[in-house]
PDB file of C-alpha atoms in Angstrom:
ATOM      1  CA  UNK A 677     142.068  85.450  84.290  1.00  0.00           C
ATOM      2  CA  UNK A 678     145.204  86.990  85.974  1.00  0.00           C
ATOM      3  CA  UNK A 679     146.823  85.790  89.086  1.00  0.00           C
ATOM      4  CA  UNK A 680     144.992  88.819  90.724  1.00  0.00           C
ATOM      5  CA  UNK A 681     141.875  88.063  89.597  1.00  0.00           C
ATOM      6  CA  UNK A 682     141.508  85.090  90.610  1.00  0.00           C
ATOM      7  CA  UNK A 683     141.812  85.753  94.035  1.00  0.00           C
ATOM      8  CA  UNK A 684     139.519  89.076  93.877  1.00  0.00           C
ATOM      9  CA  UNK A 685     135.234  89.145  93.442  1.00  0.00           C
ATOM     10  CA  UNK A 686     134.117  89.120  90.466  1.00  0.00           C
ATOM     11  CA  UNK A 687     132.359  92.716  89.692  1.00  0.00           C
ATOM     12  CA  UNK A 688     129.064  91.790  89.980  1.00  0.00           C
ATOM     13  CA  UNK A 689     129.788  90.346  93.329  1.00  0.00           C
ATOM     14  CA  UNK A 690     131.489  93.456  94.308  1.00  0.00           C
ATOM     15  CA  UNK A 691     128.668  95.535  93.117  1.00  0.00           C
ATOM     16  CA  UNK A 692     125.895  93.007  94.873  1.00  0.00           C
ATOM     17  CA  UNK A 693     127.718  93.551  98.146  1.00  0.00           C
ATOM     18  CA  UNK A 694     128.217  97.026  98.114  1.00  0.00           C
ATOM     19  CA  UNK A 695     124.663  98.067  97.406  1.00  0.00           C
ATOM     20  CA  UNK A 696     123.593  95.485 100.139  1.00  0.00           C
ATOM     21  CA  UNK A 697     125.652  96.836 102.466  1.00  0.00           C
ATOM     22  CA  UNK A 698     124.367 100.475 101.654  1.00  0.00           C
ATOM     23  CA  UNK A 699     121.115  99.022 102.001  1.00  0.00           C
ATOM     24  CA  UNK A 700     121.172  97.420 104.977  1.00  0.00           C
ATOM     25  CA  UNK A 701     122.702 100.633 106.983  1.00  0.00           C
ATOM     26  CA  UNK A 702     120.270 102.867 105.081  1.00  0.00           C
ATOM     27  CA  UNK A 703     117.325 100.498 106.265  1.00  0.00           C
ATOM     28  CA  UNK A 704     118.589 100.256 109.748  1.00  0.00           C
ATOM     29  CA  UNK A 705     118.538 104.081 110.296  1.00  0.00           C
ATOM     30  CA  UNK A 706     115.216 104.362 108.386  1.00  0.00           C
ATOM     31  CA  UNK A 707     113.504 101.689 110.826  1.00  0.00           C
ATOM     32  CA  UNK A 708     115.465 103.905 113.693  1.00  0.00           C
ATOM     33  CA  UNK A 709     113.940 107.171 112.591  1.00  0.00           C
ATOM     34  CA  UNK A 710     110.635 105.573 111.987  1.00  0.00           C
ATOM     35  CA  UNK A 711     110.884 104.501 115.906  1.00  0.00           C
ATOM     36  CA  UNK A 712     111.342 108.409 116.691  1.00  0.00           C
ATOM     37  CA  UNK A 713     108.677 109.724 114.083  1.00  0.00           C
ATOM     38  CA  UNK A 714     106.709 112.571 115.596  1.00  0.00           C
ATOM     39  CA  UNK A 715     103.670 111.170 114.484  1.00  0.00           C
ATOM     40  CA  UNK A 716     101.939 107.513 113.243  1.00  0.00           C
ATOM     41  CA  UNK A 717     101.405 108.743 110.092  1.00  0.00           C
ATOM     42  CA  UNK A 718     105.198 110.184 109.833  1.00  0.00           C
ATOM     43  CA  UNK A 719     106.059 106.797 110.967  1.00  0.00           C
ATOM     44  CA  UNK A 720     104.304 104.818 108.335  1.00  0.00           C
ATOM     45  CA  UNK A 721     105.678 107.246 105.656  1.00  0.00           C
ATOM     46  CA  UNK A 722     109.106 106.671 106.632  1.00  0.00           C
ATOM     47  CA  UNK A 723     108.339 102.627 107.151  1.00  0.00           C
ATOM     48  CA  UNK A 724     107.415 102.474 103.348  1.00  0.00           C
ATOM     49  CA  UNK A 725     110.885 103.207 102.378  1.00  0.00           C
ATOM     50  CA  UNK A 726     112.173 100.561 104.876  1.00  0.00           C
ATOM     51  CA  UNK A 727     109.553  97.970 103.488  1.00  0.00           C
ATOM     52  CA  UNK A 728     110.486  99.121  99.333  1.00  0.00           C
ATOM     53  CA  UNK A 729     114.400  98.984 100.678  1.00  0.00           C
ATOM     54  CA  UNK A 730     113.703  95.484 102.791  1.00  0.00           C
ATOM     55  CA  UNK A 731     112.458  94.019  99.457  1.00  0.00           C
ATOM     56  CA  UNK A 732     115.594  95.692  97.248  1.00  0.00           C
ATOM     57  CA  UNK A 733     117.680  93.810  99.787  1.00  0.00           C
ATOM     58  CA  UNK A 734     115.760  90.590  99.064  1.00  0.00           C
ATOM     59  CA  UNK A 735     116.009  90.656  95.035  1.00  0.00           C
ATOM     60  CA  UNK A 736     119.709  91.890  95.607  1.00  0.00           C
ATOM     61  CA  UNK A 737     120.468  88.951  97.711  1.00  0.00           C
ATOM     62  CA  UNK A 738     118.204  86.068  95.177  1.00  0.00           C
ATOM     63  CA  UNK A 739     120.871  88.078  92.501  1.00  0.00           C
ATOM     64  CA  UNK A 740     123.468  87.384  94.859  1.00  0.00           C
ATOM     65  CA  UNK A 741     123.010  83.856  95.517  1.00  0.00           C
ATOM     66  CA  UNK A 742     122.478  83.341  91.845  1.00  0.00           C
ATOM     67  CA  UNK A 743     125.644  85.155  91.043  1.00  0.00           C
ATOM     68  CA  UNK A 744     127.000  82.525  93.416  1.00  0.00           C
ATOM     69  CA  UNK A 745     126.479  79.581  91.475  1.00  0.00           C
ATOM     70  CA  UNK A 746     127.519  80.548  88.439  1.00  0.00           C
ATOM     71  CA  UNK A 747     130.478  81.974  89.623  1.00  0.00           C
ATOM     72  CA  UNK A 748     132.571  80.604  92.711  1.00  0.00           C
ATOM     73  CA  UNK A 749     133.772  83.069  94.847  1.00  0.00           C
ATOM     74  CA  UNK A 750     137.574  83.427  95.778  1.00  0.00           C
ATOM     75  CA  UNK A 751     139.207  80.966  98.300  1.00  0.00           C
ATOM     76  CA  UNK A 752     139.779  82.583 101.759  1.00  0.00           C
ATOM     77  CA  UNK A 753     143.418  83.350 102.183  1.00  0.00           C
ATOM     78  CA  UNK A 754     145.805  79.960 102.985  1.00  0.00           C
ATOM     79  CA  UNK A 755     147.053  82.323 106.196  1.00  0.00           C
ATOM     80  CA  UNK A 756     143.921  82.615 108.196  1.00  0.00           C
ATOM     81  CA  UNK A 757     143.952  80.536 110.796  1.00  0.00           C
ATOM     82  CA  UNK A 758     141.423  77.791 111.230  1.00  0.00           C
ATOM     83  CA  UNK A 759     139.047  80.347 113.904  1.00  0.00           C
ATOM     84  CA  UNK A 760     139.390  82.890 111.588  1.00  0.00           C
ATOM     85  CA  UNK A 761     137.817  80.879 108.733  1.00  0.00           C
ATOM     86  CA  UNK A 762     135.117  79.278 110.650  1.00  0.00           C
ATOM     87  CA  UNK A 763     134.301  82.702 112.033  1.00  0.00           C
ATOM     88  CA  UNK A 764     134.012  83.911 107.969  1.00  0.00           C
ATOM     89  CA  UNK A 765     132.087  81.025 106.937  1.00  0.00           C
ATOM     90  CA  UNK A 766     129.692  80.956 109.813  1.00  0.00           C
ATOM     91  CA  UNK A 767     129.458  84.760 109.392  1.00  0.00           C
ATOM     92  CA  UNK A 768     128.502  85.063 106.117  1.00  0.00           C
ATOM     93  CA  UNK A 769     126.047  81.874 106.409  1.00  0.00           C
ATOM     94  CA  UNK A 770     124.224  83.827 109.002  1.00  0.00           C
ATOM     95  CA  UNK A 771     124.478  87.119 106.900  1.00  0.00           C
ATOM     96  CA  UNK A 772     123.021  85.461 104.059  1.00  0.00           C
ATOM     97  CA  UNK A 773     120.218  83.369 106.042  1.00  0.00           C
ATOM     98  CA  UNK A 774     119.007  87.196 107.795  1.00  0.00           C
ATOM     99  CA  UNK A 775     119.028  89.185 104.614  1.00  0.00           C
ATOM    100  CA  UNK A 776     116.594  86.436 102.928  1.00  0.00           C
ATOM    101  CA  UNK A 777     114.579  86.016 105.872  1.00  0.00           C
ATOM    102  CA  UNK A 778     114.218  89.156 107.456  1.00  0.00           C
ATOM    103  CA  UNK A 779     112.293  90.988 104.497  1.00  0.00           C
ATOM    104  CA  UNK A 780     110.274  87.391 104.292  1.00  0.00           C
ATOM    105  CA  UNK A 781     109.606  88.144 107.563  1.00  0.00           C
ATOM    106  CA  UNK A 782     108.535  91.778 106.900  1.00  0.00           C
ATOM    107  CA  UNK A 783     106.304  90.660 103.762  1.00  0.00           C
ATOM    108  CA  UNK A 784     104.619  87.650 106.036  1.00  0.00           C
ATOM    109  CA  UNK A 785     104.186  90.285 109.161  1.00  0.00           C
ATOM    110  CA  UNK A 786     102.402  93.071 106.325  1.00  0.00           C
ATOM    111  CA  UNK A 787     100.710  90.200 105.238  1.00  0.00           C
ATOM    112  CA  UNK A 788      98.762  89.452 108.827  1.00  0.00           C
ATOM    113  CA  UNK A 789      97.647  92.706 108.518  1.00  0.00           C
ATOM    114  CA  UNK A 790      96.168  92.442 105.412  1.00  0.00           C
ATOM    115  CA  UNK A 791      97.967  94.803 103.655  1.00  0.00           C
ATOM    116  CA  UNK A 792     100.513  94.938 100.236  1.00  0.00           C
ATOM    117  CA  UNK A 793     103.674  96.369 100.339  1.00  0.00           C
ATOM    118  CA  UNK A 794     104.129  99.453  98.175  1.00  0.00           C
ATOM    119  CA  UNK A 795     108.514  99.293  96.360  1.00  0.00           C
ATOM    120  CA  UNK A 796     108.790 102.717  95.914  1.00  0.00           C
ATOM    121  CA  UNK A 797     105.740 103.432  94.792  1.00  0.00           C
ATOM    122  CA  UNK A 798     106.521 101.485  91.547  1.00  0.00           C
ATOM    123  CA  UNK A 799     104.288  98.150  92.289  1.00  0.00           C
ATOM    124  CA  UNK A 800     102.741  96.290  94.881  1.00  0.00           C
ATOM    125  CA  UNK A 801     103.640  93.258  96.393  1.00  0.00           C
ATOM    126  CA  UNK A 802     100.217  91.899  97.557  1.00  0.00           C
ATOM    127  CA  UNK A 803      99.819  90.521 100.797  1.00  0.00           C
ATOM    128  CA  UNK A 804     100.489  86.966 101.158  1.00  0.00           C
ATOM    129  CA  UNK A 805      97.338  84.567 101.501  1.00  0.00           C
ATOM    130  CA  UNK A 806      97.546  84.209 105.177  1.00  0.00           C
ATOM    131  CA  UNK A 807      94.800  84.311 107.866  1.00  0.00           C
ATOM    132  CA  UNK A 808      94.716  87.817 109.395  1.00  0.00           C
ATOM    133  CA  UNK A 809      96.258  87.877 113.119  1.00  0.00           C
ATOM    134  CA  UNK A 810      97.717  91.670 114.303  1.00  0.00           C
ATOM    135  CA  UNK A 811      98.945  90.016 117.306  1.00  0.00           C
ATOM    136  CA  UNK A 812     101.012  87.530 115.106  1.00  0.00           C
ATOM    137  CA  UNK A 813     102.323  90.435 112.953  1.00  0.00           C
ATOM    138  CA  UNK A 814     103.387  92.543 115.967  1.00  0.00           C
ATOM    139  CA  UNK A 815     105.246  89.175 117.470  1.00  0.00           C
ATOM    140  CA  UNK A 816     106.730  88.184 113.667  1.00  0.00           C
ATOM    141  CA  UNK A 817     107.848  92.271 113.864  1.00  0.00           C
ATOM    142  CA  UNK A 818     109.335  92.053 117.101  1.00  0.00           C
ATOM    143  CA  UNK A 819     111.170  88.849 115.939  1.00  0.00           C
ATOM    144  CA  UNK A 820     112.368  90.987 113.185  1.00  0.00           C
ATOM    145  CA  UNK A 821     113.795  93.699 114.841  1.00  0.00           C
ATOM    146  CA  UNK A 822     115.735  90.947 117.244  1.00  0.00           C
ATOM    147  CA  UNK A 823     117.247  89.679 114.313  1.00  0.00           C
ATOM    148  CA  UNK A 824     117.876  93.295 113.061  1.00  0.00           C
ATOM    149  CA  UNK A 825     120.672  94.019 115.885  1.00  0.00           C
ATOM    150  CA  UNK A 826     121.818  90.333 115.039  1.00  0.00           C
ATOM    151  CA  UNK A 827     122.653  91.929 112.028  1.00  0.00           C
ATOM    152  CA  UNK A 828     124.000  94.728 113.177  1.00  0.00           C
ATOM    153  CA  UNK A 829     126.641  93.040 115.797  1.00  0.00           C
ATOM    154  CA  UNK A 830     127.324  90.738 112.653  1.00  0.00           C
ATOM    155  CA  UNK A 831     128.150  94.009 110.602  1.00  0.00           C
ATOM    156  CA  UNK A 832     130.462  95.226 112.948  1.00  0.00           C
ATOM    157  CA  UNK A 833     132.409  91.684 113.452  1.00  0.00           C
ATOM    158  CA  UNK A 834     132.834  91.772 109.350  1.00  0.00           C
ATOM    159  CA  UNK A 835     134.309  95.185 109.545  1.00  0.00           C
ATOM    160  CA  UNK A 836     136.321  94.322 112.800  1.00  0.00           C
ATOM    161  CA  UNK A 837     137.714  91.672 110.594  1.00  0.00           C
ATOM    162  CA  UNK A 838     138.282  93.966 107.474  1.00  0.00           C
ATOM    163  CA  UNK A 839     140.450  96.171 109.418  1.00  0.00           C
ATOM    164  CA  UNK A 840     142.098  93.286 111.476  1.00  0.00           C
ATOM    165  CA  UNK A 841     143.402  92.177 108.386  1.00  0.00           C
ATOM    166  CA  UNK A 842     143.734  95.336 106.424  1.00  0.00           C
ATOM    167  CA  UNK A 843     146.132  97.115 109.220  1.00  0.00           C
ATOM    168  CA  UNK A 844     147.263  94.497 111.890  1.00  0.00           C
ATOM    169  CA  UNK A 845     148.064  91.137 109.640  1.00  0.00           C
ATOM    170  CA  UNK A 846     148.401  94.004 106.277  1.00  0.00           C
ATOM    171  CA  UNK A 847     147.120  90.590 103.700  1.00  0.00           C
ATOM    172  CA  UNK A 848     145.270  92.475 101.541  1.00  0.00           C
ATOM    173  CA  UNK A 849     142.180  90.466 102.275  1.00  0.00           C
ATOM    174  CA  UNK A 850     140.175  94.144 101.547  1.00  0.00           C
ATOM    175  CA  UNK A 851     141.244  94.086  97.990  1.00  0.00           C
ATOM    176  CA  UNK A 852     139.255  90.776  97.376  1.00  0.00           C
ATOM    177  CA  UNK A 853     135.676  92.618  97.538  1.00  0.00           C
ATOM    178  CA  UNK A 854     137.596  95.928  95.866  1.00  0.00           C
ATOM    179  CA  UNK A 855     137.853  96.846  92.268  1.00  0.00           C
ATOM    180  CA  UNK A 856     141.814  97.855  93.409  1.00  0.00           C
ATOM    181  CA  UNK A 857     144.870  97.239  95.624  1.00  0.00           C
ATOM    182  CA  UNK A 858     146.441  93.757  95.697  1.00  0.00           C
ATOM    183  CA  UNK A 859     144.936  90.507  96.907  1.00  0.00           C
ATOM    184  CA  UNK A 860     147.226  88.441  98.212  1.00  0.00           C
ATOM    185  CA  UNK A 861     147.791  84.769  98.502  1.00  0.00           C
TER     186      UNK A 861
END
């Protein structure tokens, strides 16, 4: 492993975040055009794709955490100061805790309704055996989108701190979850 290396991702990692992160802004605007769908049965069309996305994010992030323990992930840099790496840790706890239990969420909610979840049209995820209760889905779905734009403001601190380090403190922390440029120490 060169010196490099060992302070960068591993390329799985950097290809598990990537799609996540493609998937998570692609499911945000789906659920916001769903929201603004001319019609209920426009609506549920476009909801499909956020429920067969909601579940890609879910396997990506099981691959992820898998990923994790069989390969450690890079030490934060020794020049962030103390806030910055509590704000990092806590971040990414959070991140990961949303991303498994939002589409959980979505699955349990379907599930009140008595109805499977169609991925794409490629299988069915039946619903879960739970008693059927509308009102509970609509509150679990609610709950949901709450922790949606938890998500979102947690998305734009991550990037806030990407480009505080990338053009303010200039450490090359970017290059760590790139497949080029420079990690440093």
């Amino acid at each position: 492993m060169t010196e490099g290396s060992s302070k960068r991702y591993s390329g799985v990692a950097m290809l598990l975040h990537w799609l996540v992160a493609i998937a998570v802004i692609a499911n945000w605007r789906i659920a916001e055009a769903a929201e603004h769908a001319a019609t209920k049965e426009a609506q549920s069309q476009i909801m499909s794709n956020h429920f067969s996305i909601g579940i890609t994010i879910l396997a990506l992030i099981l691959l992820r955490f898998g990923w994790r323990l069989v390969r450690k992930p890079p030490p934060l840099s020794s020049d962030f100061a103390g806030w910055e790496r509590m704000l990092a840790k806590g971040t990414h706890i959070v991140f990961y805790v949303l991303l498994t239990v939002m589409p959980l969420a979505g699955w349990f909610a379907m599930s009140k309704y008595g109805a499977p979840i169609s991925v794409f049209g490629l299988f069915e995820l039946p619903p879960l055996p739970v008693a059927p209760d509308p009102e509970g889905a609509k509150a679990i779905f609610e709950s949901h989108a709450a922790a949606g734009t938890v998500l979102l403001v947690l998305v734009a601190v991550h990037i806030l701190g990407t480009l505080k380090h990338t053009l303010i403190d200039k450490d090359g922390n970017i290059f760590r979850m790139l497949p080029f440029g420079e990690p440093k120490a």
